[in-house]
Amino acid sequence: SSDVCSSDLGSNMGAILYFEEELEKSRQNIIDRFYYSNHFIWFNQFPSEEVNRYSVGISDIGRRYFLSGEWSNAKNYFYNTESAVPAYYDKTFNYYSVMAQGNLKWRSWHLDNKIIWQKSENDNVLHLPEWRTGHSLYIEKLFFKKALIARIGTDVTYTSSYYADRYNPALQQFYLQGVTKTGGYALVDLYVNFRVKASLFFIKAENLFSGLSDTAYFYRPDYPVTPRVIRFGLQFRFFD
């Protein structure tokens, strides 16, 4: 269950301010409480997890620029140990995030940016990448009396290196690990879109620079990044 209290502090000098407070209280899922198999057996009864979140943000009226910060305080935090066994941290700890977003435009050119910084005070139970960024540079044009919208651009995403949780297929759960770091690389996609009313044709080259070095990149341990691939297709949207 969760309780949310939000407040729009109104606009002043072309800016919108907001504050939000949320209290979330949750129990373990059924797998974390009771599990019996050839490799894992447990019967747990943990106290409820409580997370208090406080967020504040500011944006311009047109919402092209946005800056926000969030502070979370967790008690009885649920996690899976490096042995893939459910556990909880019986003390409180904090984790933080700051997000900056800016969408720039000059004539037909667009540059959309999002930068996130985050930090956990307790790396023994919660692993987070310190930096995550996403950038889109594209040109958008209208043709045939604005009946066709063409967009050509590139997307770049980056995640700083960290100890991403490993996945256990038998349990279908993620668990902590401190051996292999993932991240620390940028992924680059190139795309072309043509939209006519409810129809969209697209062609996209994903992970454009894959294979140019001998380094193998992974989303998380044992799960490599998809190699360079070209996708294309046609989408239709139907209305009742």
PDB file of N, CA and C in Angstrom, residues 94-133:
ATOM      1  N   ASN A  94      19.405   5.423   3.269  1.00  0.00           N
ATOM      2  CA  ASN A  94      18.901   6.372   2.281  1.00  0.00           C
ATOM      3  C   ASN A  94      19.484   6.100   0.907  1.00  0.00           C
ATOM      4  N   TYR A  95      18.729   6.459  -0.109  1.00  0.00           N
ATOM      5  CA  TYR A  95      19.281   6.525  -1.459  1.00  0.00           C
ATOM      6  C   TYR A  95      18.667   7.735  -2.162  1.00  0.00           C
ATOM      7  N   TYR A  96      19.462   8.315  -3.074  1.00  0.00           N
ATOM      8  CA  TYR A  96      19.126   9.614  -3.650  1.00  0.00           C
ATOM      9  C   TYR A  96      19.208   9.565  -5.179  1.00  0.00           C
ATOM     10  N   SER A  97      18.515  10.493  -5.801  1.00  0.00           N
ATOM     11  CA  SER A  97      18.642  10.653  -7.251  1.00  0.00           C
ATOM     12  C   SER A  97      18.359  12.106  -7.624  1.00  0.00           C
ATOM     13  N   VAL A  98      19.057  12.569  -8.652  1.00  0.00           N
ATOM     14  CA  VAL A  98      18.842  13.900  -9.219  1.00  0.00           C
ATOM     15  C   VAL A  98      18.722  13.738 -10.726  1.00  0.00           C
ATOM     16  N   MET A  99      17.702  14.342 -11.320  1.00  0.00           N
ATOM     17  CA  MET A  99      17.494  14.222 -12.763  1.00  0.00           C
ATOM     18  C   MET A  99      17.404  15.605 -13.386  1.00  0.00           C
ATOM     19  N   ALA A 100      18.129  15.793 -14.480  1.00  0.00           N
ATOM     20  CA  ALA A 100      18.061  17.029 -15.265  1.00  0.00           C
ATOM     21  C   ALA A 100      17.659  16.662 -16.687  1.00  0.00           C
ATOM     22  N   GLN A 101      16.688  17.390 -17.225  1.00  0.00           N
ATOM     23  CA  GLN A 101      16.194  17.112 -18.570  1.00  0.00           C
ATOM     24  C   GLN A 101      16.053  18.413 -19.329  1.00  0.00           C
ATOM     25  N   GLY A 102      16.544  18.424 -20.565  1.00  0.00           N
ATOM     26  CA  GLY A 102      16.443  19.608 -21.387  1.00  0.00           C
ATOM     27  C   GLY A 102      16.230  19.262 -22.842  1.00  0.00           C
ATOM     28  N   ASN A 103      15.238  19.867 -23.470  1.00  0.00           N
ATOM     29  CA  ASN A 103      14.927  19.622 -24.871  1.00  0.00           C
ATOM     30  C   ASN A 103      15.169  20.911 -25.660  1.00  0.00           C
ATOM     31  N   LEU A 104      16.189  20.890 -26.489  1.00  0.00           N
ATOM     32  CA  LEU A 104      16.589  22.065 -27.251  1.00  0.00           C
ATOM     33  C   LEU A 104      16.085  21.948 -28.702  1.00  0.00           C
ATOM     34  N   LYS A 105      15.777  23.090 -29.316  1.00  0.00           N
ATOM     35  CA  LYS A 105      15.293  23.088 -30.695  1.00  0.00           C
ATOM     36  C   LYS A 105      15.846  24.300 -31.425  1.00  0.00           C
ATOM     37  N   TRP A 106      16.303  24.056 -32.641  1.00  0.00           N
ATOM     38  CA  TRP A 106      16.743  25.128 -33.542  1.00  0.00           C
ATOM     39  C   TRP A 106      16.284  24.787 -34.948  1.00  0.00           C
ATOM     40  N   ARG A 107      15.306  25.555 -35.433  1.00  0.00           N
ATOM     41  CA  ARG A 107      14.692  25.278 -36.724  1.00  0.00           C
ATOM     42  C   ARG A 107      14.131  23.857 -36.722  1.00  0.00           C
ATOM     43  N   SER A 108      14.634  22.994 -37.609  1.00  0.00           N
ATOM     44  CA  SER A 108      14.114  21.626 -37.676  1.00  0.00           C
ATOM     45  C   SER A 108      14.936  20.642 -36.838  1.00  0.00           C
ATOM     46  N   TRP A 109      15.962  21.153 -36.149  1.00  0.00           N
ATOM     47  CA  TRP A 109      16.846  20.290 -35.370  1.00  0.00           C
ATOM     48  C   TRP A 109      16.372  20.226 -33.916  1.00  0.00           C
ATOM     49  N   HIS A 110      16.476  19.026 -33.343  1.00  0.00           N
ATOM     50  CA  HIS A 110      16.085  18.803 -31.957  1.00  0.00           C
ATOM     51  C   HIS A 110      17.218  18.072 -31.229  1.00  0.00           C
ATOM     52  N   LEU A 111      17.425  18.441 -29.977  1.00  0.00           N
ATOM     53  CA  LEU A 111      18.385  17.753 -29.119  1.00  0.00           C
ATOM     54  C   LEU A 111      17.732  17.558 -27.755  1.00  0.00           C
ATOM     55  N   ASP A 112      17.349  16.317 -27.459  1.00  0.00           N
ATOM     56  CA  ASP A 112      16.702  15.982 -26.189  1.00  0.00           C
ATOM     57  C   ASP A 112      17.721  15.292 -25.279  1.00  0.00           C
ATOM     58  N   ASN A 113      17.791  15.729 -24.042  1.00  0.00           N
ATOM     59  CA  ASN A 113      18.794  15.200 -23.109  1.00  0.00           C
ATOM     60  C   ASN A 113      18.156  14.863 -21.769  1.00  0.00           C
ATOM     61  N   LYS A 114      18.618  13.769 -21.187  1.00  0.00           N
ATOM     62  CA  LYS A 114      18.223  13.397 -19.829  1.00  0.00           C
ATOM     63  C   LYS A 114      19.457  12.841 -19.111  1.00  0.00           C
ATOM     64  N   ILE A 115      19.752  13.397 -17.935  1.00  0.00           N
ATOM     65  CA  ILE A 115      20.909  12.976 -17.146  1.00  0.00           C
ATOM     66  C   ILE A 115      20.424  12.655 -15.735  1.00  0.00           C
ATOM     67  N   ILE A 116      20.788  11.476 -15.238  1.00  0.00           N
ATOM     68  CA  ILE A 116      20.369  11.034 -13.907  1.00  0.00           C
ATOM     69  C   ILE A 116      21.600  10.664 -13.093  1.00  0.00           C
ATOM     70  N   TRP A 117      21.690  11.230 -11.895  1.00  0.00           N
ATOM     71  CA  TRP A 117      22.705  10.830 -10.910  1.00  0.00           C
ATOM     72  C   TRP A 117      21.988  10.175  -9.747  1.00  0.00           C
ATOM     73  N   GLN A 118      22.527   9.051  -9.268  1.00  0.00           N
ATOM     74  CA  GLN A 118      21.883   8.374  -8.156  1.00  0.00           C
ATOM     75  C   GLN A 118      22.930   7.745  -7.243  1.00  0.00           C
ATOM     76  N   LYS A 119      22.585   7.584  -5.986  1.00  0.00           N
ATOM     77  CA  LYS A 119      23.537   7.096  -4.999  1.00  0.00           C
ATOM     78  C   LYS A 119      22.807   6.345  -3.894  1.00  0.00           C
ATOM     79  N   SER A 120      23.353   5.180  -3.532  1.00  0.00           N
ATOM     80  CA  SER A 120      22.848   4.406  -2.408  1.00  0.00           C
ATOM     81  C   SER A 120      23.835   4.507  -1.254  1.00  0.00           C
ATOM     82  N   GLU A 121      23.314   4.746  -0.046  1.00  0.00           N
ATOM     83  CA  GLU A 121      24.188   4.810   1.119  1.00  0.00           C
ATOM     84  C   GLU A 121      24.634   3.427   1.583  1.00  0.00           C
ATOM     85  N   ASN A 122      23.965   2.393   1.114  1.00  0.00           N
ATOM     86  CA  ASN A 122      24.297   1.033   1.541  1.00  0.00           C
ATOM     87  C   ASN A 122      24.470   0.145   0.311  1.00  0.00           C
ATOM     88  N   ASP A 123      25.715   0.022  -0.164  1.00  0.00           N
ATOM     89  CA  ASP A 123      25.991  -0.811  -1.330  1.00  0.00           C
ATOM     90  C   ASP A 123      25.932  -2.298  -1.009  1.00  0.00           C
ATOM     91  N   ASN A 124      25.749  -2.643   0.255  1.00  0.00           N
ATOM     92  CA  ASN A 124      25.657  -4.059   0.619  1.00  0.00           C
ATOM     93  C   ASN A 124      24.295  -4.651   0.292  1.00  0.00           C
ATOM     94  N   VAL A 125      23.280  -3.802   0.113  1.00  0.00           N
ATOM     95  CA  VAL A 125      21.932  -4.309  -0.163  1.00  0.00           C
ATOM     96  C   VAL A 125      21.318  -3.719  -1.432  1.00  0.00           C
ATOM     97  N   LEU A 126      21.852  -2.591  -1.904  1.00  0.00           N
ATOM     98  CA  LEU A 126      21.290  -1.951  -3.098  1.00  0.00           C
ATOM     99  C   LEU A 126      22.412  -1.422  -3.976  1.00  0.00           C
ATOM    100  N   HIS A 127      22.522  -1.983  -5.188  1.00  0.00           N
ATOM    101  CA  HIS A 127      23.529  -1.543  -6.156  1.00  0.00           C
ATOM    102  C   HIS A 127      22.859  -0.659  -7.209  1.00  0.00           C
ATOM    103  N   LEU A 128      23.418   0.520  -7.436  1.00  0.00           N
ATOM    104  CA  LEU A 128      22.889   1.447  -8.431  1.00  0.00           C
ATOM    105  C   LEU A 128      24.025   1.985  -9.280  1.00  0.00           C
ATOM    106  N   PRO A 129      23.794   2.159 -10.592  1.00  0.00           N
ATOM    107  CA  PRO A 129      24.787   2.886 -11.391  1.00  0.00           C
ATOM    108  C   PRO A 129      24.744   4.360 -11.005  1.00  0.00           C
ATOM    109  N   GLU A 130      25.907   4.974 -10.860  1.00  0.00           N
ATOM    110  CA  GLU A 130      25.925   6.361 -10.417  1.00  0.00           C
ATOM    111  C   GLU A 130      25.365   7.304 -11.475  1.00  0.00           C
ATOM    112  N   TRP A 131      25.629   7.015 -12.755  1.00  0.00           N
ATOM    113  CA  TRP A 131      25.192   7.895 -13.844  1.00  0.00           C
ATOM    114  C   TRP A 131      24.408   7.107 -14.882  1.00  0.00           C
ATOM    115  N   ARG A 132      23.334   7.707 -15.355  1.00  0.00           N
ATOM    116  CA  ARG A 132      22.581   7.209 -16.508  1.00  0.00           C
ATOM    117  C   ARG A 132      22.205   8.408 -17.361  1.00  0.00           C
ATOM    118  N   THR A 133      22.494   8.339 -18.652  1.00  0.00           N
ATOM    119  CA  THR A 133      22.190   9.466 -19.530  1.00  0.00           C
ATOM    120  C   THR A 133      21.554   8.954 -20.819  1.00  0.00           C
TER     121      THR A 133
END
